[in-house]
Each structure stands twice: as structure tokens, then as C-alpha cells.
CSV table of C-alpha atoms and ligand atoms in Angstrom, one decimal:
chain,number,residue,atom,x,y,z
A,1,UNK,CA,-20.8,0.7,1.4
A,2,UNK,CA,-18.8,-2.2,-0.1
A,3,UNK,CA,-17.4,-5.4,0.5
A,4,UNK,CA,-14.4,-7.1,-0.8
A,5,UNK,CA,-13.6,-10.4,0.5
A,6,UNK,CA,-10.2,-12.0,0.1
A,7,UNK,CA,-10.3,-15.3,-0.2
A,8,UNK,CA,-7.7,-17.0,1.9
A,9,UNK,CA,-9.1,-20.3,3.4
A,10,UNK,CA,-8.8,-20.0,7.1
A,11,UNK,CA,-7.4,-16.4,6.8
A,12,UNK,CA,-10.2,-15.0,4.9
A,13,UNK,CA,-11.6,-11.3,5.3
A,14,UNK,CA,-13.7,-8.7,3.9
A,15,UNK,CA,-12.4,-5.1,3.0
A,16,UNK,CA,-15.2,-3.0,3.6
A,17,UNK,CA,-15.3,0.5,1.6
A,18,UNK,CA,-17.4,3.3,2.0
A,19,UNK,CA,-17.6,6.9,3.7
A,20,UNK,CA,-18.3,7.7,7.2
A,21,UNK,CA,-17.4,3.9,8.6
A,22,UNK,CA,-14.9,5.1,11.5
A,23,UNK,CA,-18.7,5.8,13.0
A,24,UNK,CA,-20.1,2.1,12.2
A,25,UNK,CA,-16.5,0.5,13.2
A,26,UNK,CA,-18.0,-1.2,16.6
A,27,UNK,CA,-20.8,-2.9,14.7
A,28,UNK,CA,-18.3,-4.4,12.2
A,29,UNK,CA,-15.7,-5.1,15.3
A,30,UNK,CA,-18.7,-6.9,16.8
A,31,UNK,CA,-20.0,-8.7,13.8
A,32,UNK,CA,-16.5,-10.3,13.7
A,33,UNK,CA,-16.4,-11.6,17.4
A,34,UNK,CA,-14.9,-8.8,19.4
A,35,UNK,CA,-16.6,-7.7,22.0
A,36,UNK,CA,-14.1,-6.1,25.1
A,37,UNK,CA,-10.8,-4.6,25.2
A,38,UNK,CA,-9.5,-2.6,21.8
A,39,UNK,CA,-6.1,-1.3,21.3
A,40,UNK,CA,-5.5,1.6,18.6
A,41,UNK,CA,-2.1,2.4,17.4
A,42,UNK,CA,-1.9,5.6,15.3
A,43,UNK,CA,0.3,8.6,15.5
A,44,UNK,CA,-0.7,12.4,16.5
A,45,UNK,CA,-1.8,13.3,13.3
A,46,UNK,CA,-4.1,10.5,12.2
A,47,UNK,CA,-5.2,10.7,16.1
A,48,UNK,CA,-6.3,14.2,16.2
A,49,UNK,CA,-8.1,13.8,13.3
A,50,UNK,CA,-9.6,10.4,13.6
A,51,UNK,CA,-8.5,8.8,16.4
A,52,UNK,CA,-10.5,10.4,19.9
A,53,UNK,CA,-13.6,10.5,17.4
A,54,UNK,CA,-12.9,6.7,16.6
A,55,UNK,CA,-12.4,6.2,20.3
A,56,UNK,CA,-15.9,7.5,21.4
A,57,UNK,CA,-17.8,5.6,19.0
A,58,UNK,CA,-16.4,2.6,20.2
A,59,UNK,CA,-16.6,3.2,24.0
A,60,UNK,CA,-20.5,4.5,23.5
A,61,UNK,CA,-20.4,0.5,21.9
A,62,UNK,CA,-19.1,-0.9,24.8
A,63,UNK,CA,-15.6,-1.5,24.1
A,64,UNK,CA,-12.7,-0.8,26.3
A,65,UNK,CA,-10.2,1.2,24.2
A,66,UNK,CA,-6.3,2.3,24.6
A,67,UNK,CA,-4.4,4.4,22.1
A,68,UNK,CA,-1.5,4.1,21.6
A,69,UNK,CA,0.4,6.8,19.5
A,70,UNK,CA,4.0,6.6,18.0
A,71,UNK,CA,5.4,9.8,16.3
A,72,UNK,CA,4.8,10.4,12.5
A,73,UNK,CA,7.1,9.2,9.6
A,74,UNK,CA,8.4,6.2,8.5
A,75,UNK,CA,11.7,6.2,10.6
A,76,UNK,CA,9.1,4.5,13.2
A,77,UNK,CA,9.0,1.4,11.2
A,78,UNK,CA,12.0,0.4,13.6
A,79,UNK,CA,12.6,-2.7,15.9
A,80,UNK,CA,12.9,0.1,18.8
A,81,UNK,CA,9.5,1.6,18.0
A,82,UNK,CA,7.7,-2.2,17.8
A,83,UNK,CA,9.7,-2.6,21.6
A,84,UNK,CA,8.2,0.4,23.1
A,85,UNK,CA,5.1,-0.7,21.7
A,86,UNK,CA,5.1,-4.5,23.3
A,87,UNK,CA,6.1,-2.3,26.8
A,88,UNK,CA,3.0,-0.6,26.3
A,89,UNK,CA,0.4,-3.1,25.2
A,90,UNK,CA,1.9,-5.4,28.4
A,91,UNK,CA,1.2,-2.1,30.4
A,92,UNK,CA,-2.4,-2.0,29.5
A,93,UNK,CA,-2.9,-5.7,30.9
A,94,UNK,CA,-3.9,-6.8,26.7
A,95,UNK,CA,-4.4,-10.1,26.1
A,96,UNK,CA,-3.6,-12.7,23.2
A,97,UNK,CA,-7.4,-12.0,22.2
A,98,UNK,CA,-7.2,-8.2,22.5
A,99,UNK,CA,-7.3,-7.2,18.4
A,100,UNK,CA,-4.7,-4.0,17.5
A,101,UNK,CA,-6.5,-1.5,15.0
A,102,UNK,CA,-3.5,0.0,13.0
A,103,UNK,CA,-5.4,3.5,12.1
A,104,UNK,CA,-3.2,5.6,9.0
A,105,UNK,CA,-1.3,5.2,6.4
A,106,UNK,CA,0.8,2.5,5.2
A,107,UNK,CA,3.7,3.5,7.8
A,108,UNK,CA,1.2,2.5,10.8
A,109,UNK,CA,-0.6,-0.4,9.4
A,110,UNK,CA,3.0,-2.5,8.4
A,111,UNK,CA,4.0,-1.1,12.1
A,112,UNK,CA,1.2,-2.2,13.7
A,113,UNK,CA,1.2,-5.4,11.5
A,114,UNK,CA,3.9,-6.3,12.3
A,115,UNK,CA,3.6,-5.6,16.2
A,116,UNK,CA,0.5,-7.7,16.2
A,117,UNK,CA,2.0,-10.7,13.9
A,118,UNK,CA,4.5,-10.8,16.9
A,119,UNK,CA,3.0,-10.0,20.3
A,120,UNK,CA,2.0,-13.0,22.0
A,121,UNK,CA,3.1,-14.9,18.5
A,122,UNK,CA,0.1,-12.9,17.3
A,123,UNK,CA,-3.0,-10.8,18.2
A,124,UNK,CA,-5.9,-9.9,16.1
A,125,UNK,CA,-5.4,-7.2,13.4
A,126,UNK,CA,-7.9,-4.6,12.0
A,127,UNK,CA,-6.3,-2.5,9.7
A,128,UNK,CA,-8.1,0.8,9.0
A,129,UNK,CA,-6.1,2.7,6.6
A,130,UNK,CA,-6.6,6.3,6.4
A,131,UNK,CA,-4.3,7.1,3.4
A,132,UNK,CA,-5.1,6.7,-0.7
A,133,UNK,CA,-2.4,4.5,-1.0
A,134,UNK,CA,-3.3,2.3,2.4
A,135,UNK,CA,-6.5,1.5,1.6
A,136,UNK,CA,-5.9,0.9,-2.3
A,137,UNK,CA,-2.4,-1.3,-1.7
A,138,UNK,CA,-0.7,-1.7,2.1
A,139,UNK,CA,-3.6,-2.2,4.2
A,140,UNK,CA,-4.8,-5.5,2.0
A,141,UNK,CA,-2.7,-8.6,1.8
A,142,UNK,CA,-0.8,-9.0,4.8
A,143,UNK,CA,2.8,-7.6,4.5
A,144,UNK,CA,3.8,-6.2,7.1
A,145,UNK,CA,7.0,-5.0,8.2
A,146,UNK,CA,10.0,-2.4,9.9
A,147,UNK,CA,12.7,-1.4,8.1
A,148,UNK,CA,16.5,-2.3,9.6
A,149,UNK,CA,19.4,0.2,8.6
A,150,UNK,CA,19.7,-0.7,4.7
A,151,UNK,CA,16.7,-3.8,5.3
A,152,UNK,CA,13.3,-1.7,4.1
A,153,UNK,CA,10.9,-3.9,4.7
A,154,UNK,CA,12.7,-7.0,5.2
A,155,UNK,CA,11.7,-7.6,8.5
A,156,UNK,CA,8.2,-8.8,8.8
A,157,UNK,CA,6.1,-11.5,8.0
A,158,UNK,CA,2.8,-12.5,6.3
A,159,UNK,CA,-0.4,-11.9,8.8
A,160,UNK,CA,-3.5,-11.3,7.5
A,161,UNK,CA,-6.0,-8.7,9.2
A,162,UNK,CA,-9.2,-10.1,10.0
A,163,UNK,CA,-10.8,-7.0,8.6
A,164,UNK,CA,-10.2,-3.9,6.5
A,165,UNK,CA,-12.1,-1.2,7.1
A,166,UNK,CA,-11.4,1.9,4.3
A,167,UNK,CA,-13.1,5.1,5.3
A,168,UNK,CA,-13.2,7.3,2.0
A,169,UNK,CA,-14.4,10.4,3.7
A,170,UNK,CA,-10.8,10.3,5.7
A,171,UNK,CA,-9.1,11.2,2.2
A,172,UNK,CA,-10.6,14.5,2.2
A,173,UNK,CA,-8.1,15.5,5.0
A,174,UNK,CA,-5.3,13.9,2.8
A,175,UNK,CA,-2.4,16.2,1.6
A,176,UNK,CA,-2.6,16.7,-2.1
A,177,UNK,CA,0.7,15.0,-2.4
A,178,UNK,CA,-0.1,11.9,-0.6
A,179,UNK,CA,-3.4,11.5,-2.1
A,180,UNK,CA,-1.2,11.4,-5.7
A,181,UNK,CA,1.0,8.8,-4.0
A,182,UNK,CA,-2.1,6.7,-3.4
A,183,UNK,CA,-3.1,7.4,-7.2
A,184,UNK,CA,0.1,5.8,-8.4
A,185,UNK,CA,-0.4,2.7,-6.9
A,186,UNK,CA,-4.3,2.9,-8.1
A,187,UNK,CA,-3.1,3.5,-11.7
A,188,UNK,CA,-0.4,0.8,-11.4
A,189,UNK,CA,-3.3,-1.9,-10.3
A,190,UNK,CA,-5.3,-0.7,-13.3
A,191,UNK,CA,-2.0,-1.2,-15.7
A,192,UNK,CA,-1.4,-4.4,-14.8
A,193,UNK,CA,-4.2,-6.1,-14.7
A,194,UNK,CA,-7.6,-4.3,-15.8
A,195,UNK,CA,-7.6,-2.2,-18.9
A,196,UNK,CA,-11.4,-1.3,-18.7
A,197,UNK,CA,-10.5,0.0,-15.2
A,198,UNK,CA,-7.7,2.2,-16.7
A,199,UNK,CA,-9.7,3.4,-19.2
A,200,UNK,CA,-12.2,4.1,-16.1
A,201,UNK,CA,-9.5,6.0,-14.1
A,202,UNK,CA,-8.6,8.2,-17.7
A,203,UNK,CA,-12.3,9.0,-18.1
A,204,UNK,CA,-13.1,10.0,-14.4
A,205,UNK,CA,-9.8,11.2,-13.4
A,206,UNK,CA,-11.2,14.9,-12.2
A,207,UNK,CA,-14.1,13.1,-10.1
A,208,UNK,CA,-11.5,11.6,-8.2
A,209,UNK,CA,-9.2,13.9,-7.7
A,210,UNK,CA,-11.9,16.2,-6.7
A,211,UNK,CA,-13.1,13.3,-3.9
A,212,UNK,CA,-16.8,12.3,-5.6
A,213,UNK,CA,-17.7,10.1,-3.1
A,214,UNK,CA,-19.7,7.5,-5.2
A,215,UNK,CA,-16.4,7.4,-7.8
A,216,UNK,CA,-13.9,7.4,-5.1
A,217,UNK,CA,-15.7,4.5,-3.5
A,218,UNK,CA,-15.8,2.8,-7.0
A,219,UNK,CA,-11.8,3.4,-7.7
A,220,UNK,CA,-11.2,2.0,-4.0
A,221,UNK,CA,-13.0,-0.9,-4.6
A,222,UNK,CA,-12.1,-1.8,-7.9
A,223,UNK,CA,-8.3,-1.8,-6.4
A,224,UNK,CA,-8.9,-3.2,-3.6
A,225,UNK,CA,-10.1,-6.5,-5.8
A,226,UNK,CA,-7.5,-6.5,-7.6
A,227,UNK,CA,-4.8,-6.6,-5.3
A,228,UNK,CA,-7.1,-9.4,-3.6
A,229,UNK,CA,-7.3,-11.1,-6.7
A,230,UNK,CA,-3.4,-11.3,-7.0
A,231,UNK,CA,-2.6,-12.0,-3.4
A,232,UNK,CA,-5.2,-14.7,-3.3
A,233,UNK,CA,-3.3,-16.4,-6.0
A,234,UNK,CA,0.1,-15.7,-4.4
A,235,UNK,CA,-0.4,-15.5,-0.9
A,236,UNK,CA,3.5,-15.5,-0.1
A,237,UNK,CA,4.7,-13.4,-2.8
A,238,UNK,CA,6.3,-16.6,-4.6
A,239,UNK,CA,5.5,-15.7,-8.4
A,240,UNK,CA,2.6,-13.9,-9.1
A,241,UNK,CA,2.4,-11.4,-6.7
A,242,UNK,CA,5.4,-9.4,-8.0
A,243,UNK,CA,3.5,-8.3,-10.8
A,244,UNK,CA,2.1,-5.6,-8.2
A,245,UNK,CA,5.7,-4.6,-8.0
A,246,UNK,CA,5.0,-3.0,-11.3
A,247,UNK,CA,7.2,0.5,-11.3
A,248,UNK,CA,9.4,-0.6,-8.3
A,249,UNK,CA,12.4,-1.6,-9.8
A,250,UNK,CA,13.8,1.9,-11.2
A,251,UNK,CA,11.2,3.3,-8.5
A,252,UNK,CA,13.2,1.7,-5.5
A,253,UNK,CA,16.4,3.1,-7.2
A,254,UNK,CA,15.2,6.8,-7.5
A,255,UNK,CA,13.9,6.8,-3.8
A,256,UNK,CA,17.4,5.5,-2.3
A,257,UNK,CA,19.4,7.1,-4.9
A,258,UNK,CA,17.9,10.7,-3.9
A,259,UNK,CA,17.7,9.9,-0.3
A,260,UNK,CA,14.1,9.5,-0.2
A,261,UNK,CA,13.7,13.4,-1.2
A,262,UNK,CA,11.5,12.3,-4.6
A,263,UNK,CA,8.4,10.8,-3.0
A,264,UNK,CA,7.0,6.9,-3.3
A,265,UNK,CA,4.3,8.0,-5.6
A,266,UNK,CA,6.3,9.8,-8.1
A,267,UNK,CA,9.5,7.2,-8.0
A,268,UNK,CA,6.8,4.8,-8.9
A,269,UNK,CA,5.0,6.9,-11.8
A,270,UNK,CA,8.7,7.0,-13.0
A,271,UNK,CA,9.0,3.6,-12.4
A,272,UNK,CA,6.0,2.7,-14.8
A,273,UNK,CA,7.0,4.6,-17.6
A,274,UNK,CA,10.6,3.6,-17.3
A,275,UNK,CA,9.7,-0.3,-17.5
A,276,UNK,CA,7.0,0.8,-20.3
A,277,UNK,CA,9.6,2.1,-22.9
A,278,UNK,CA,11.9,-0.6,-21.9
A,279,UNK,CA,9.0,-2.7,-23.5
A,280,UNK,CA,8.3,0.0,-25.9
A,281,UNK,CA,11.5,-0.4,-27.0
A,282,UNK,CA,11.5,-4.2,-27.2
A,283,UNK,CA,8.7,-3.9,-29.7
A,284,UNK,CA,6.3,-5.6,-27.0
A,285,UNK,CA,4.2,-2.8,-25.8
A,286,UNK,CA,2.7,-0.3,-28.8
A,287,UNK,CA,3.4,3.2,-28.8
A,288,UNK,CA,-0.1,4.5,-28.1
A,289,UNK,CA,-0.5,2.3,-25.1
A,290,UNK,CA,2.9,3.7,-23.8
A,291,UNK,CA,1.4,7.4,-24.2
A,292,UNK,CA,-1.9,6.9,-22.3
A,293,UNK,CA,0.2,5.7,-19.5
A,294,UNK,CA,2.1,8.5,-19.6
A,295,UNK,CA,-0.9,10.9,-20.4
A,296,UNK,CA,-2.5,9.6,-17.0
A,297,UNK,CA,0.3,9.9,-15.0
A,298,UNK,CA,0.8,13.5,-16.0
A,299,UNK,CA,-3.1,14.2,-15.1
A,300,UNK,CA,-2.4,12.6,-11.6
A,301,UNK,CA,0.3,15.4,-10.8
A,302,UNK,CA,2.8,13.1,-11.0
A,303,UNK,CA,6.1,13.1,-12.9
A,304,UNK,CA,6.8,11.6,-15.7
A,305,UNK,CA,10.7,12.1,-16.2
A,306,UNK,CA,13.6,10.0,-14.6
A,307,UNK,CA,14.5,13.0,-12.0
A,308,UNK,CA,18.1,14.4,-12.5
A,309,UNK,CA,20.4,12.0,-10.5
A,310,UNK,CA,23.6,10.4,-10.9
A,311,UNK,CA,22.6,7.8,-13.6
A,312,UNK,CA,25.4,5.8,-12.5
A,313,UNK,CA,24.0,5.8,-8.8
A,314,UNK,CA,20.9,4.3,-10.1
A,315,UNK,CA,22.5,1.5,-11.9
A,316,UNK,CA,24.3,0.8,-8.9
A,317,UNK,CA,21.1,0.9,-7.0
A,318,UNK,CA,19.2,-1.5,-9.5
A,319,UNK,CA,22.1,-4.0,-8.8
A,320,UNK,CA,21.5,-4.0,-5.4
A,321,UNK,CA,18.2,-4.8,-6.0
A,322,UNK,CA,19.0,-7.7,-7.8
A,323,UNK,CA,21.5,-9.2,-5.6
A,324,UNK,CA,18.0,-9.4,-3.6
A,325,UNK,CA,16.3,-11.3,-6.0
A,326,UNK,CA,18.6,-13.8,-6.6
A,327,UNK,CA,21.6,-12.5,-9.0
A,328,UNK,CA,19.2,-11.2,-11.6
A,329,UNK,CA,17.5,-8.0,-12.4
A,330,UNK,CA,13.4,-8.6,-12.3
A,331,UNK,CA,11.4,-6.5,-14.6
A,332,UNK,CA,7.8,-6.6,-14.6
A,333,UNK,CA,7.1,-5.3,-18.3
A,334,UNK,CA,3.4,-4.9,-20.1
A,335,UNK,CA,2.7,-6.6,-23.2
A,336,UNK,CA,-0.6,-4.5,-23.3
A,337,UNK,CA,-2.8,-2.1,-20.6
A,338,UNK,CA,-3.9,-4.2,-18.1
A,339,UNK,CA,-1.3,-7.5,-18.9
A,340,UNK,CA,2.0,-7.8,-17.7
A,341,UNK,CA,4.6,-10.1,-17.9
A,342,UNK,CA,7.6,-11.1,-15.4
A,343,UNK,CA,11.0,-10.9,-17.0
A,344,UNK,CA,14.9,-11.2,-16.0
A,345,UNK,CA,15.7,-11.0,-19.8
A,346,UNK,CA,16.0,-7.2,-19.9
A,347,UNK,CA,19.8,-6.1,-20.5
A,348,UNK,CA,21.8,-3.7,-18.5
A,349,UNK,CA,22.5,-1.4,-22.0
A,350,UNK,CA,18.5,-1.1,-22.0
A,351,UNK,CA,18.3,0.0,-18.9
A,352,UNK,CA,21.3,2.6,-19.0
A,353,UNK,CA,19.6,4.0,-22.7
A,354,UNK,CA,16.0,4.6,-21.0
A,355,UNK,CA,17.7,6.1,-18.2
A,356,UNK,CA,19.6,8.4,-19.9
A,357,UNK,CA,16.3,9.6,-22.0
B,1,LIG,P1,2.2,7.4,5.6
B,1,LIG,O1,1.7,6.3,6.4
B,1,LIG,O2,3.5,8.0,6.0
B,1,LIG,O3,1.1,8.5,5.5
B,1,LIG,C1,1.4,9.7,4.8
B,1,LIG,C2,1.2,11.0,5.7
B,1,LIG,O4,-0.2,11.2,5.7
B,1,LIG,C3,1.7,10.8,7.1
B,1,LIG,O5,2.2,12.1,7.5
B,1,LIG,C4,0.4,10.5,7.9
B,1,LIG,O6,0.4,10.9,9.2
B,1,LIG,C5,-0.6,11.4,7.1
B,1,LIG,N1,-2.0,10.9,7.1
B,1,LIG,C6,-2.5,9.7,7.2
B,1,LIG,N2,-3.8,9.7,7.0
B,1,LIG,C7,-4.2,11.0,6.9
B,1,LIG,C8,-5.4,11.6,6.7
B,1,LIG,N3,-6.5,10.9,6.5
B,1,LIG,N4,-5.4,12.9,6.6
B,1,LIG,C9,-4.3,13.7,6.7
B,1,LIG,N5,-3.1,13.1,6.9
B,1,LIG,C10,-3.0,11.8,7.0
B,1,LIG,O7,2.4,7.0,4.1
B,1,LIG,P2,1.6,6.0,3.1
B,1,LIG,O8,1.9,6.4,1.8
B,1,LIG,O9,0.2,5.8,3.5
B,1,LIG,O10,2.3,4.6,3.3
B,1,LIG,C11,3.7,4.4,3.0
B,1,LIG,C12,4.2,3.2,3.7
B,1,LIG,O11,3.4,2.1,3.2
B,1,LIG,C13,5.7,2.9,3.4
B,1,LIG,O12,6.3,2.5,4.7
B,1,LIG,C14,5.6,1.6,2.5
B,1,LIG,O13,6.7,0.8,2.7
B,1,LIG,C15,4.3,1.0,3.0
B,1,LIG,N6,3.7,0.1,2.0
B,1,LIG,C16,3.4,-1.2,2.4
B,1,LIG,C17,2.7,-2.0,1.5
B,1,LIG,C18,2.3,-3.4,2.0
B,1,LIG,O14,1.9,-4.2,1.2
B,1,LIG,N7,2.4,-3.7,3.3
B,1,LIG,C19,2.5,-1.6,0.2
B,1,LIG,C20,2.8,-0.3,-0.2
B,1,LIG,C21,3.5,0.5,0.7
B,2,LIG,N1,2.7,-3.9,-2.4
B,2,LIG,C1,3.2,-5.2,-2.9
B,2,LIG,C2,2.6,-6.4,-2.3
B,2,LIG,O1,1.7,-6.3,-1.4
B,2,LIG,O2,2.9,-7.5,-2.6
């Protein structure tokens, strides 16, 4: 097993990697101070899988544990789901000291987040992610959130867990799909910030997507201290921080444009090449670094071409995006693998000729 620790004054925590932890969980729940009632949120899914085996191990510890279980998908990130979740947790008498364990994916852990960043102005939060892309990205940090009609995201808050615990061997039940949306987010850490860990990924790309425990654990880790890195630096997502945004700008506008029907991981793998030729075509980022980008992406089973969708749509949809950062369009471009650099300097022609191919 290893440990990350995010360094956060007061807020610190350690991310703890390895396989078969769900088992151990009570020992690191006790290490930390907890010692009585648990709550888990999860959905069916994660729970049939996970959950009731999670839920012996700690009762045979001597905790006192409720699920609670909210249907999959991520229409649950919702103000209506978090109510019928504070109805519950008063129902099973918790307490301000009673810590919530968000078990899944990212949907649960910024749902369960943000439930416990606003329960009794705040309960104890364990996030144990259970997806690729939790435990490399959502789980570590702090954002969470619910989504409010057009508002994705933009309800929440910064709260820290007080632990992370990342189970590898739960990836091996992971959809092949989901698993590459977890490897977009993986490669993107690597791109901006870490080129020996890019060149890592490229060399041992088979041994993780075949699940090699000792490289999976490596990749996890590796990601997991780099987003700790940045958010340590940027707690509040002031400057920094949107370099892990890397990909999101076009990759936001390809989700909503195609009504969420091209997945996170792909809109993202787009995302990063779209923002690469941009600087490609700025004369910043050099050719060959452009095609080992692209070279990985296509060995991750993701795409690497702008879907076909109403280009004028997309435009539309950057725009919006911009209105939300302050009435200009934020790139994050490379300069190199594993540096990036935070622009509003990119012109709307630019964008329109990469779209367009
Ligand atoms: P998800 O939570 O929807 O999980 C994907 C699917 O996998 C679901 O059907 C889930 O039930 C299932 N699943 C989970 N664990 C499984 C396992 N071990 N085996 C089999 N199936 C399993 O999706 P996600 O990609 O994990 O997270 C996406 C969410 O994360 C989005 O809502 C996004 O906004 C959020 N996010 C948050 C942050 C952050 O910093 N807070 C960062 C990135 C993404
Ligand atoms: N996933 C972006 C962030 O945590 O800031």
C-alpha cells in the first residue's frame, strides 16, 4: 500500500492506495479517530458489489454502520437527492461527529461531499472512490458538488475529506468504458505536469489496461500526487488549479453540445488534442509532442477526432463557458509534455479552424 498526503494545514489527509483496502477500512477509520456510528452512501451498484462486504468488515470492527443508497447516474447530483438524504441521516439519529463514507465514482463522492460539507454545517468525510477516474481526480481535493438545471457543478463548496481510501482491486469490476474515462484524466495529469510520468504511462500502457496490480497502484499514486501537488498550491481553484482543467474547455462543449451522449473521458481526450494543435498551431508546442499525445490517447480507446456536431453549437457552447469565467475564453495550452500554460489570448478564428479539422 501507499500513502499520499495532501498538505493542507489544518485540512491535511493522506490518500491511501493499494488493493484489497475495503477489508482494512476500520483500522484506517480508527487510526483517524472514529470509533462508533458510520454512515455509507453508495448506490445499488457500487453496493452490491462493495458495499454489504464493506459493511461486515466494519461491523466485525465494532462500528455501527447505515447505508444509505441513492439510484445510479449523475441526475442524482440534485438538491432533491442531497434532501432526501439529510431526511435520512436525521432518521438514523447521526450526529455532527458521525463521518459519511461516499463509496463510487465521482457522481457519489461530489454527492456525498457535498451532503456532508452541509449537514450540521459539516460532518466528517471519507471518500472511498471506486471508479479510475475517482480515485485518480474527484475523490482528492475537495470539490464537491450537485448540478442545478444548466448549473453543473456550481453548487458546492470546498471540504476536504479527512481520508481517501483508493481500492485498486475495485477497478477490475469497472466497465471498459469507464475505466478509459479514468485514463483520460490520468493521461491529462501526466500532460500537464510530469513528462517522465507520461512517458511512464506510453511505456506501460498494456499493464494497465490489463489491471497489473503493482503498475496500477504506481499510475494511481503517481496521479494522485499530482493533483495533490496542484491543489495544495491552489486550494480554492484561484489560478493554478485550472491547469487540471486541461481538455475541458472544447471537452465541456462536446458533452452539452451532444447531450451528454459522447462520454466525459472521450470529450476530454478530444479536449486535449483540440487545445494541443491550437498550440501546435501557434508554434508553441512541436509537432512530435503533439503526436505522442495523440498516439496515447488512441492506445487508451479513446477518440481522438472532434465528433460530428454542429460546429456552430460548439462555439456557442465555448462562449457560454466564458461568460463563466469572466468575459474571456480560458485555454490551458502546453508549451511542452508535462508544462502548461494558462491563456485568454487564443482567438475565436483558432478555435473555429481546429474545429473544423
Ligand atoms: P460515476 O460515478 O457515474 O461512475 C461510473 C459508473 O460506474 C456508474 O454506473 C457507477 O455505478 C459504476 N461503478 C462505480 N464503481 C464501480 C466499480 N468498481 N465497478 C463497476 N461499476 C462501478 O462516474 P465517474 O466517472 O466516476 O465520475 C463522474 C463524476 O465525477 C461527474 O459527476 C463529474 O462531474 C465528477 N467529477 C468531479 C471532480 C471533482 O474534483 N470533484 C473531478 C472530476 C469529475
Ligand atoms: N477536477 C478539477 C479540480 O479538481 O479542480
Amino acid at each position: 500500500m501507499r500513502k499520499v498526503k495532501i498538505n493542507l494545514g489544518l485540512n491535511s489527509y493522506q490518500i491511501l492506495i493499494g488493493s484489497d483496502l475495503l477489508k482494512e477500512s476500520g483500522q484506517w477509520l480508527k487510526e483517524i479517530g472514529f470509533s462508533d456510528k458510520l454512515v455509507i452512501i453508495t448506490n445499488p451498484i457500487v453496493q452490491k458489489l462493495y458495499g454489504n462486504s464493506l459493511k461486515q468488515a466494519l461491523l466485525k470492527d465494532g462500528f455501527k454502520v447505515t447505508i444509505l443508497s441513492v439510484a445510479d447516474g449523475e441526475e442524482q447530483k440534485s438538491l432533491e437527492t442531497a434532501g432526501r438524504l439529510y431526511t435520512e441521516l436525521s432518521k438514523a439519529y447521526t450526529e455532527r461527529g458521525t463521518p459519511i463514507l461516499a463509496l463510487g465514482g465521482g457522481v457519489i463522492g461530489d454527492l456525498a461531499g457535498f451532503v456532508a460539507a452541509t449537514y450540521f454545517r459539516g460532518v466528517p468525510l471519507v471518500q472511498i472512490p471506486t471508479t479510475l477516474l475517482a480515485q485518480v481526480d474527484s475523490s482528492i481535493g475537495g470539490k464537491v458538488a450537485v448540478n442545478h438545471g444548466q448549473l453543473k457543478n456550481k453548487i458546492g463548496a470546498f471540504y476536504q475529506p479527512r481520508l481517501v481510501i483508493s481500492d485498486i482491486s475495485t477497478l477490475k469490476s469497472l466497465p471498459s468504458g469507464e475505466f478509459a474515462n479514468g485514463l483520460a484524466e490520468m493521461i491529462k495529469s501526466a500532460f500537464i505536469r510530469d513528462r517522465d510520468f507520461f512517458t511512464f504511462i506510453e511505456t506501460n500502457l498494456d499493464k494497465i489496461k490489463s489491471l497489473d496490480e503493482g503498475v496500477l497502484e504506481e499510475v494511481v499514486c503517481h496521479s494522485a500526487r499530482i493533483k495533490a501537488e496542484v491543489v495544495k498550491k491552489d486550494e480554492t481553484d484561484l489560478g493554478l488549479r485550472h491547469i487540471l482543467n486541461y481538455g475541458h474547455t472544447i471537452g465541456h462543449a462536446i458533452e452539452t453540445v451532444s447531450d451528454f451522449r459522447v462520454n466525459h473521458g472521450g470529450a476530454v481526450a478530444v479536449g486535449m488534442l483540440a487545445a494541443a494543435r491550437i498550440s501546435n498551431k501557434l508554434g508553441i508546442l512541436d509537432t512530435g509532442e503533439l503526436a505522442r499525445l495523440k498516439s496515447l490517447i488512441l492506445g487508451a480507446a479513446l477518440p481522438t477526432e472532434i465528433p460530428d456536431l454542429d460546429r456552430g453549437r460548439l462555439i456557442q457552447a465555448i462562449k457560454q463557458d466564458k461568460k463563466v469565467s469572466g468575459g474571456k475564453i480560458k485555454f490551458v495550452l502546453p508549451k511542452a509534455i508535462g508544462d502548461v500554460f494558462i491563456t485568454d489570448q487564443v482567438s475565436l478564428s483558432l478555435i473555429e479552424q481546429v474545429l473544423a479539422g
